[in-house]
GROMACS .gro file of C-alpha atoms in nm:
model
  336
    1MET     CA    1  12.113   7.866   3.808
    2SER     CA    2  12.326   8.026   3.529
    3ALA     CA    3  12.670   8.068   3.611
    4GLU     CA    4  12.756   8.419   3.619
    5PRO     CA    5  12.917   8.541   3.374
    6SER     CA    6  13.395   8.519   3.372
    7THR     CA    7  13.546   8.813   3.345
    8ASP     CA    8  13.689   8.713   3.038
    9ASP     CA    9  13.298   8.769   2.847
   10ALA     CA   10  13.241   9.062   3.034
   11ASP     CA   11  13.534   9.233   2.917
   12ALA     CA   12  13.462   9.117   2.519
   13LEU     CA   13  13.047   9.222   2.638
   14LEU     CA   14  13.233   9.592   2.623
   15ALA     CA   15  13.507   9.488   2.378
   16ALA     CA   16  13.294   9.391   2.045
   17PRO     CA   17  13.042   9.744   2.045
   18LEU     CA   18  13.363  10.023   2.122
   19ARG     CA   19  13.649   9.856   1.925
   20PRO     CA   20  13.502  10.033   1.590
   21TYR     CA   21  13.640  10.315   1.789
   22LEU     CA   22  13.960  10.264   1.816
   23ASN     CA   23  14.268  10.217   1.562
   24VAL     CA   24  14.062  10.525   1.344
   25SER     CA   25  14.175  10.790   1.491
   26PRO     CA   26  14.169  11.082   1.802
   27LEU     CA   27  13.909  11.004   2.046
   28LEU     CA   28  13.751  11.230   2.336
   29ILE     CA   29  13.554  11.017   2.566
   30ALA     CA   30  13.362  11.198   2.835
   31VAL     CA   31  13.318  11.080   3.203
   32SER     CA   32  13.172  11.190   3.456
   33GLY     CA   33  13.276  10.887   3.731
   34GLY     CA   34  12.963  10.702   3.747
   35PRO     CA   35  12.990  10.373   3.685
   36ASP     CA   36  12.890  10.355   3.290
   37SER     CA   37  13.161  10.642   3.184
   38THR     CA   38  13.421  10.456   3.459
   39ALA     CA   39  13.402  10.172   3.267
   40LEU     CA   40  13.354  10.294   2.874
   41MET     CA   41  13.731  10.463   3.029
   42HIS     CA   42  13.871  10.200   3.159
   43ARG     CA   43  13.829   9.940   2.918
   44ALA     CA   44  13.965  10.177   2.601
   45ALA     CA   45  14.237  10.205   2.800
   46ARG     CA   46  14.295   9.803   2.889
   47LEU     CA   47  14.197   9.767   2.461
   48GLY     CA   48  14.428  10.019   2.334
   49SER     CA   49  14.483  10.257   2.039
   50ALA     CA   50  14.738  10.395   1.794
   51TYR     CA   51  14.592  10.746   1.806
   52PRO     CA   52  14.569  10.933   2.144
   53ILE     CA   53  14.357  10.841   2.393
   54HIS     CA   54  14.206  11.166   2.554
   55VAL     CA   55  13.950  11.181   2.831
   56ALA     CA   56  13.723  11.526   2.999
   57THR     CA   57  13.501  11.581   3.290
   58VAL     CA   58  13.256  11.860   3.226
   59ASP     CA   59  13.257  12.024   3.599
   60HIS     CA   60  12.922  12.215   3.569
   61GLY     CA   61  12.949  12.345   3.864
   62LEU     CA   62  12.636  12.297   4.020
   63ARG     CA   63  12.714  12.094   4.388
   64PRO     CA   64  12.990  12.225   4.528
   65GLU     CA   65  13.196  11.838   4.548
   66SER     CA   66  13.181  11.842   4.152
   67ILE     CA   67  13.542  12.010   4.090
   68VAL     CA   68  13.638  11.727   4.411
   69GLU     CA   69  13.522  11.466   4.237
   70ALA     CA   70  13.612  11.577   3.857
   71ARG     CA   71  14.016  11.558   3.996
   72LYS     CA   72  13.907  11.172   4.144
   73VAL     CA   73  13.821  11.109   3.744
   74GLY     CA   74  14.177  11.310   3.638
   75LEU     CA   75  14.359  11.121   3.935
   76ALA     CA   76  14.192  10.738   3.791
   77ALA     CA   77  14.208  10.882   3.420
   78ARG     CA   78  14.649  10.949   3.464
   79ALA     CA   79  14.632  10.575   3.639
   80LEU     CA   80  14.541  10.412   3.323
   81GLY     CA   81  14.811  10.676   3.170
   82LEU     CA   82  14.535  10.921   2.967
   83PRO     CA   83  14.533  11.285   2.960
   84HIS     CA   84  14.276  11.420   3.131
   85HIS     CA   85  14.096  11.799   3.087
   86ILE     CA   86  13.822  11.934   3.377
   87LEU     CA   87  13.626  12.163   3.188
   88THR     CA   88  13.437  12.424   3.382
   89TRP     CA   89  13.067  12.547   3.325
   90GLU     CA   90  13.102  12.867   3.319
   91GLY     CA   91  12.885  13.214   3.397
   92ASP     CA   92  12.535  13.209   3.559
   93LYS     CA   93  12.285  12.883   3.533
   94PRO     CA   94  11.895  12.924   3.387
   95SER     CA   95  11.677  12.871   3.713
   96ARG     CA   96  11.472  12.650   3.443
   97GLY     CA   97  11.522  12.422   3.267
   98ILE     CA   98  11.861  12.359   3.435
   99GLN     CA   99  11.956  11.976   3.287
  100ALA     CA  100  11.871  12.107   2.936
  101ALA     CA  101  12.053  12.371   2.973
  102ALA     CA  102  12.369  12.174   3.140
  103ARG     CA  103  12.341  11.882   2.863
  104ASN     CA  104  12.374  12.184   2.624
  105ALA     CA  105  12.718  12.372   2.784
  106ARG     CA  106  12.867  11.983   2.804
  107TYR     CA  107  12.828  11.893   2.482
  108GLY     CA  108  12.945  12.206   2.389
  109LEU     CA  109  13.284  12.210   2.645
  110LEU     CA  110  13.303  11.903   2.447
  111ALA     CA  111  13.308  11.955   2.137
  112GLU     CA  112  13.531  12.309   2.231
  113CYS     CA  113  13.790  12.064   2.395
  114ALA     CA  114  13.804  11.782   2.094
  115GLY     CA  115  13.837  12.076   1.846
  116LEU     CA  116  14.170  12.214   2.120
  117ILE     CA  117  14.299  11.810   2.102
  118GLY     CA  118  14.239  11.719   1.702
  119ALA     CA  119  13.971  11.458   1.839
  120GLU     CA  120  13.746  11.337   1.599
  121THR     CA  121  13.534  11.128   1.757
  122VAL     CA  122  13.331  11.177   2.145
  123LEU     CA  123  13.287  10.875   2.286
  124THR     CA  124  13.010  10.847   2.561
  125GLY     CA  125  12.868  10.592   2.878
  126HIS     CA  126  12.488  10.594   2.742
  127THR     CA  127  12.364  10.236   2.835
  128ALA     CA  128  12.004  10.094   2.719
  129ASP     CA  129  11.881  10.188   3.075
  130ASP     CA  130  11.989  10.594   2.977
  131GLN     CA  131  11.826  10.523   2.599
  132ALA     CA  132  11.464  10.306   2.772
  133GLU     CA  133  11.460  10.676   3.016
  134THR     CA  134  11.480  10.824   2.772
  135VAL     CA  135  11.249  10.665   2.506
  136LEU     CA  136  10.940  10.676   2.795
  137MET     CA  137  10.985  11.035   2.881
  138ARG     CA  138  10.947  11.172   2.493
  139LEU     CA  139  10.662  10.880   2.548
  140PHE     CA  140  10.522  11.115   2.775
  141ALA     CA  141  10.551  11.412   2.605
  142GLY     CA  142  10.434  11.316   2.341
  143SER     CA  143  10.657  11.360   2.064
  144GLY     CA  144  10.678  11.181   1.749
  145PRO     CA  145  10.915  10.919   1.558
  146THR     CA  146  11.189  11.161   1.586
  147GLY     CA  147  11.176  11.158   1.945
  148LEU     CA  148  11.079  10.781   1.981
  149ALA     CA  149  11.392  10.659   1.797
  150GLY     CA  150  11.582  10.825   2.108
  151MET     CA  151  11.910  10.920   2.123
  152ARG     CA  152  12.129  10.757   1.789
  153ARG     CA  153  12.427  10.538   1.824
  154GLU     CA  154  12.627  10.795   1.638
  155ARG     CA  155  12.597  11.206   1.548
  156GLU     CA  156  12.744  11.535   1.427
  157LEU     CA  157  12.833  11.687   1.751
  158ALA     CA  158  12.998  11.969   1.551
  159PRO     CA  159  13.148  11.978   1.178
  160GLY     CA  160  13.430  11.671   1.069
  161LEU     CA  161  13.374  11.568   1.536
  162ARG     CA  162  13.086  11.282   1.588
  163LEU     CA  163  12.955  11.213   1.946
  164ALA     CA  164  12.941  10.790   1.949
  165ARG     CA  165  12.755  10.604   2.195
  166PRO     CA  166  12.911  10.300   2.203
  167PHE     CA  167  12.738  10.071   2.558
  168LEU     CA  168  12.382  10.209   2.413
  169HIS     CA  169  12.276   9.881   2.389
  170ILE     CA  170  12.394   9.699   2.675
  171ARG     CA  171  12.243   9.734   3.037
  172LYS     CA  172  12.390   9.886   3.315
  173ALA     CA  173  12.381   9.607   3.544
  174ASP     CA  174  12.637   9.496   3.279
  175LEU     CA  175  12.903   9.789   3.370
  176VAL     CA  176  12.855   9.808   3.728
  177ALA     CA  177  12.960   9.457   3.781
  178TYR     CA  178  13.188   9.482   3.478
  179CYS     CA  179  13.349   9.791   3.761
  180ASP     CA  180  13.330   9.551   4.054
  181ARG     CA  181  13.515   9.249   3.873
  182HIS     CA  182  13.773   9.512   3.822
  183GLY     CA  183  13.806   9.670   4.126
  184LEU     CA  184  13.676   9.993   3.963
  185GLU     CA  185  13.556  10.269   4.227
  186PRO     CA  186  13.293  10.463   4.028
  187LEU     CA  187  13.137  10.806   4.130
  188ARG     CA  188  12.727  10.816   4.221
  189ASP     CA  189  12.572  11.177   4.106
  190PRO     CA  190  12.305  11.163   4.358
  191SER     CA  191  12.075  11.426   4.104
  192ASN     CA  192  12.046  11.034   3.938
  193ALA     CA  193  11.786  11.052   4.247
  194ASP     CA  194  11.697  11.365   4.287
  195GLU     CA  195  11.275  11.308   4.228
  196ARG     CA  196  11.301  11.737   4.137
  197PHE     CA  197  11.430  11.586   3.776
  198ALA     CA  198  11.195  11.412   3.536
  199ARG     CA  199  11.373  11.168   3.410
  200ALA     CA  200  11.477  11.048   3.833
  201ARG     CA  201  11.114  11.016   3.868
  202LEU     CA  202  11.005  10.763   3.530
  203ARG     CA  203  11.352  10.572   3.622
  204ARG     CA  204  11.150  10.549   3.947
  205LEU     CA  205  10.760  10.412   3.724
  206ILE     CA  206  11.049  10.154   3.565
  207PRO     CA  207  11.073   9.891   3.753
  208ASP     CA  208  10.598   9.876   3.792
  209LEU     CA  209  10.617   9.915   3.408
  210ALA     CA  210  10.835   9.653   3.308
  211THR     CA  211  10.575   9.386   3.543
  212GLU     CA  212  10.344   9.511   3.283
  213GLY     CA  213  10.583   9.450   2.990
  214LEU     CA  214  10.670   9.732   2.933
  215ASP     CA  215  11.031   9.676   3.028
  216PRO     CA  216  11.392   9.842   2.862
  217GLU     CA  217  11.464   9.592   2.648
  218ARG     CA  218  11.121   9.656   2.451
  219LEU     CA  219  11.181  10.061   2.521
  220CYS     CA  220  11.500  10.005   2.328
  221ARG     CA  221  11.357   9.790   2.052
  222LEU     CA  222  11.055  10.111   2.028
  223ALA     CA  223  11.389  10.294   1.953
  224ASP     CA  224  11.554  10.110   1.658
  225ARG     CA  225  11.228  10.042   1.492
  226MET     CA  226  11.138  10.432   1.520
  227ALA     CA  227  11.497  10.500   1.402
  228ARG     CA  228  11.506  10.239   1.113
  229ASP     CA  229  11.146  10.430   1.006
  230GLU     CA  230  11.241  10.758   1.024
  231GLU     CA  231  11.576  10.688   0.836
  232ALA     CA  232  11.352  10.591   0.567
  233LEU     CA  233  11.077  10.955   0.576
  234LEU     CA  234  11.401  11.149   0.609
  235GLN     CA  235  11.522  11.028   0.314
  236ALA     CA  236  11.192  10.979   0.143
  237ALA     CA  237  11.169  11.403   0.215
  238ARG     CA  238  11.537  11.497   0.099
  239THR     CA  239  11.497  11.344  -0.284
  240ALA     CA  240  11.176  11.541  -0.242
  241LEU     CA  241  11.302  11.872  -0.168
  242ALA     CA  242  11.599  11.821  -0.397
  243ALA     CA  243  11.378  11.732  -0.717
  244HIS     CA  244  11.081  12.017  -0.639
  245ARG     CA  245  11.386  12.335  -0.580
  246VAL     CA  246  11.373  12.572  -0.818
  247PRO     CA  247  11.715  12.737  -0.895
  248ALA     CA  248  11.746  13.052  -0.679
  249ARG     CA  249  12.015  13.303  -0.568
  250THR     CA  250  11.939  13.315  -0.211
  251ASP     CA  251  11.705  13.161  -0.008
  252VAL     CA  252  11.539  12.796   0.021
  253VAL     CA  253  11.317  12.807  -0.282
  254LEU     CA  254  11.082  12.499  -0.435
  255ASP     CA  255  10.760  12.385  -0.600
  256GLY     CA  256  10.500  12.427  -0.358
  257GLN     CA  257  10.205  12.291  -0.583
  258ALA     CA  258  10.490  11.967  -0.628
  259LEU     CA  259  10.497  11.957  -0.272
  260ALA     CA  260  10.149  11.931  -0.196
  261ALA     CA  261  10.121  11.573  -0.361
  262LEU     CA  262  10.345  11.487  -0.109
  263PRO     CA  263  10.214  11.219   0.233
  264ASP     CA  264  10.205  11.424   0.563
  265ALA     CA  265  10.451  11.261   0.711
  266ILE     CA  266  10.696  11.342   0.424
  267LEU     CA  267  10.532  11.675   0.364
  268LEU     CA  268  10.612  11.738   0.709
  269ARG     CA  269  10.985  11.663   0.722
  270ALA     CA  270  11.067  11.794   0.344
  271VAL     CA  271  10.906  12.131   0.549
  272ASP     CA  272  11.132  12.068   0.885
  273LEU     CA  273  11.471  12.058   0.621
  274ALA     CA  274  11.434  12.321   0.423
  275LEU     CA  275  11.362  12.554   0.740
  276SER     CA  276  11.725  12.427   0.895
  277GLU     CA  277  11.831  12.478   0.541
  278ALA     CA  278  11.700  12.859   0.491
  279GLY     CA  279  11.866  12.912   0.846
  280GLY     CA  280  11.608  12.808   1.134
  281GLY     CA  281  11.728  12.743   1.485
  282GLY     CA  282  11.554  12.822   1.813
  283SER     CA  283  11.279  12.603   1.936
  284GLN     CA  284  11.183  12.294   1.762
  285ARG     CA  285  10.859  12.186   1.910
  286LEU     CA  286  10.640  11.914   1.635
  287GLU     CA  287  10.329  12.119   1.759
  288ARG     CA  288  10.495  12.425   1.549
  289LEU     CA  289  10.576  12.270   1.265
  290GLU     CA  290  10.245  12.070   1.248
  291ARG     CA  291  10.057  12.382   1.279
  292LEU     CA  292  10.271  12.570   1.066
  293VAL     CA  293  10.227  12.214   0.729
  294PHE     CA  294   9.938  12.143   0.873
  295GLU     CA  295   9.725  12.433   0.944
  296ASP     CA  296   9.857  12.668   0.759
  297LEU     CA  297  10.110  12.533   0.430
  298ARG     CA  298   9.824  12.217   0.360
  299PRO     CA  299   9.502  12.405   0.388
  300ALA     CA  300   9.669  12.762   0.169
  301LEU     CA  301   9.866  12.510  -0.145
  302ALA     CA  302   9.480  12.325  -0.145
  303ALA     CA  303   9.329  12.665  -0.166
  304GLY     CA  304   9.536  12.767  -0.416
  305VAL     CA  305   9.641  13.130  -0.180
  306PRO     CA  306   9.939  13.308  -0.062
  307ILE     CA  307  10.014  13.264   0.305
  308ARG     CA  308  10.347  13.428   0.479
  309ARG     CA  309  10.393  13.296   0.814
  310THR     CA  310  10.762  13.246   1.067
  311LEU     CA  311  10.825  13.009   1.253
  312ARG     CA  312  11.264  12.930   1.375
  313GLY     CA  313  11.339  13.236   1.239
  314ILE     CA  314  11.228  13.218   0.913
  315LEU     CA  315  11.051  13.369   0.702
  316VAL     CA  316  10.778  13.083   0.515
  317ASP     CA  317  10.621  13.227   0.176
  318LEU     CA  318  10.423  13.083  -0.020
  319GLY     CA  319  10.279  13.304  -0.368
  320GLU     CA  320  10.044  13.352  -0.580
  321ASP     CA  321  10.191  13.128  -0.806
  322GLY     CA  322  10.281  12.819  -0.624
  323VAL     CA  323  10.635  12.887  -0.505
  324LEU     CA  324  10.731  12.847  -0.195
  325SER     CA  325  11.075  13.027   0.026
  326PHE     CA  326  11.208  13.022   0.284
  327GLY     CA  327  11.464  13.283   0.390
  328ARG     CA  328  11.547  13.465   0.681
  329ALA     CA  329  11.293  13.645   0.831
  330PRO     CA  330  11.303  14.080   0.894
  331ALA     CA  331  11.427  14.186   1.198
  332ARG     CA  332  11.118  14.312   1.438
  333ARG     CA  333  11.095  14.731   1.458
  334SER     CA  334  11.164  14.839   1.809
  335PRO     CA  335  10.871  15.005   1.972
  336SER     CA  336  10.927  15.354   1.940
   0.00000   0.00000   0.00000
């Protein structure tokens, strides 16, 4: 029977991925009070930084006890010498898709708080277990490589602000053990076991899947491989977009015939990048993008016929000359 890791080993496990974010820039640590973010806050405070470290807790207002829990996090943060901010999600809450809406609101509030205090990085306590659940959810949803790449270790949260997940390859059990060894008392969120939510239902399946070999480690390895391949495809799409651009004063204008020679996976991503560059927002469902590219655009390019389609608020216009432009779609006329 193997010996239990020492406290020094457990501390080192958390310190190694966390150190690159310390002594680099001011930090804002998102702490819900659960074991993951509690361990993150505690370890960061113990390691210290030459720059300010702030803590923020988002009160989503979805449970009566949430404000009490946020205040408890504040007490724990201040005991570690860290300033604490409670960020409140105000206004009406949607009746459907509440978790997605709460996530969007949470990141918006964190970005706003980071801007106010001058933080350049927001840290969250996402773990390998969270990554495995995310990949599994996206697998069930029929996602492509982009979705199966899971959460990125780092991404841009707002201009000049990065979101980082230093513990993304550490198991939750290691963070729970860290809290136990240091006498920390994290909060327990009952929504994590609420089977009204898809993530909670899938979480219940993971032990059975693990017995068949699909354990969290393999799901995380799948995410790493998909992220590696996705980055290569994206880079190829960026190169193609730059090479086949037609100079224009406005809009995004491309040489459609040159794009037609691209492999499907690269063409798909090139069109997606063009839509985003043109200001396309709203839903980014893969099925809609695939329909545009493979059912409309690719056949039109092959036949040399013009088409006009709208996706994400962008007018995609393929002219008779083979020039493909992306620009804001005109506003729809209201019925008279």
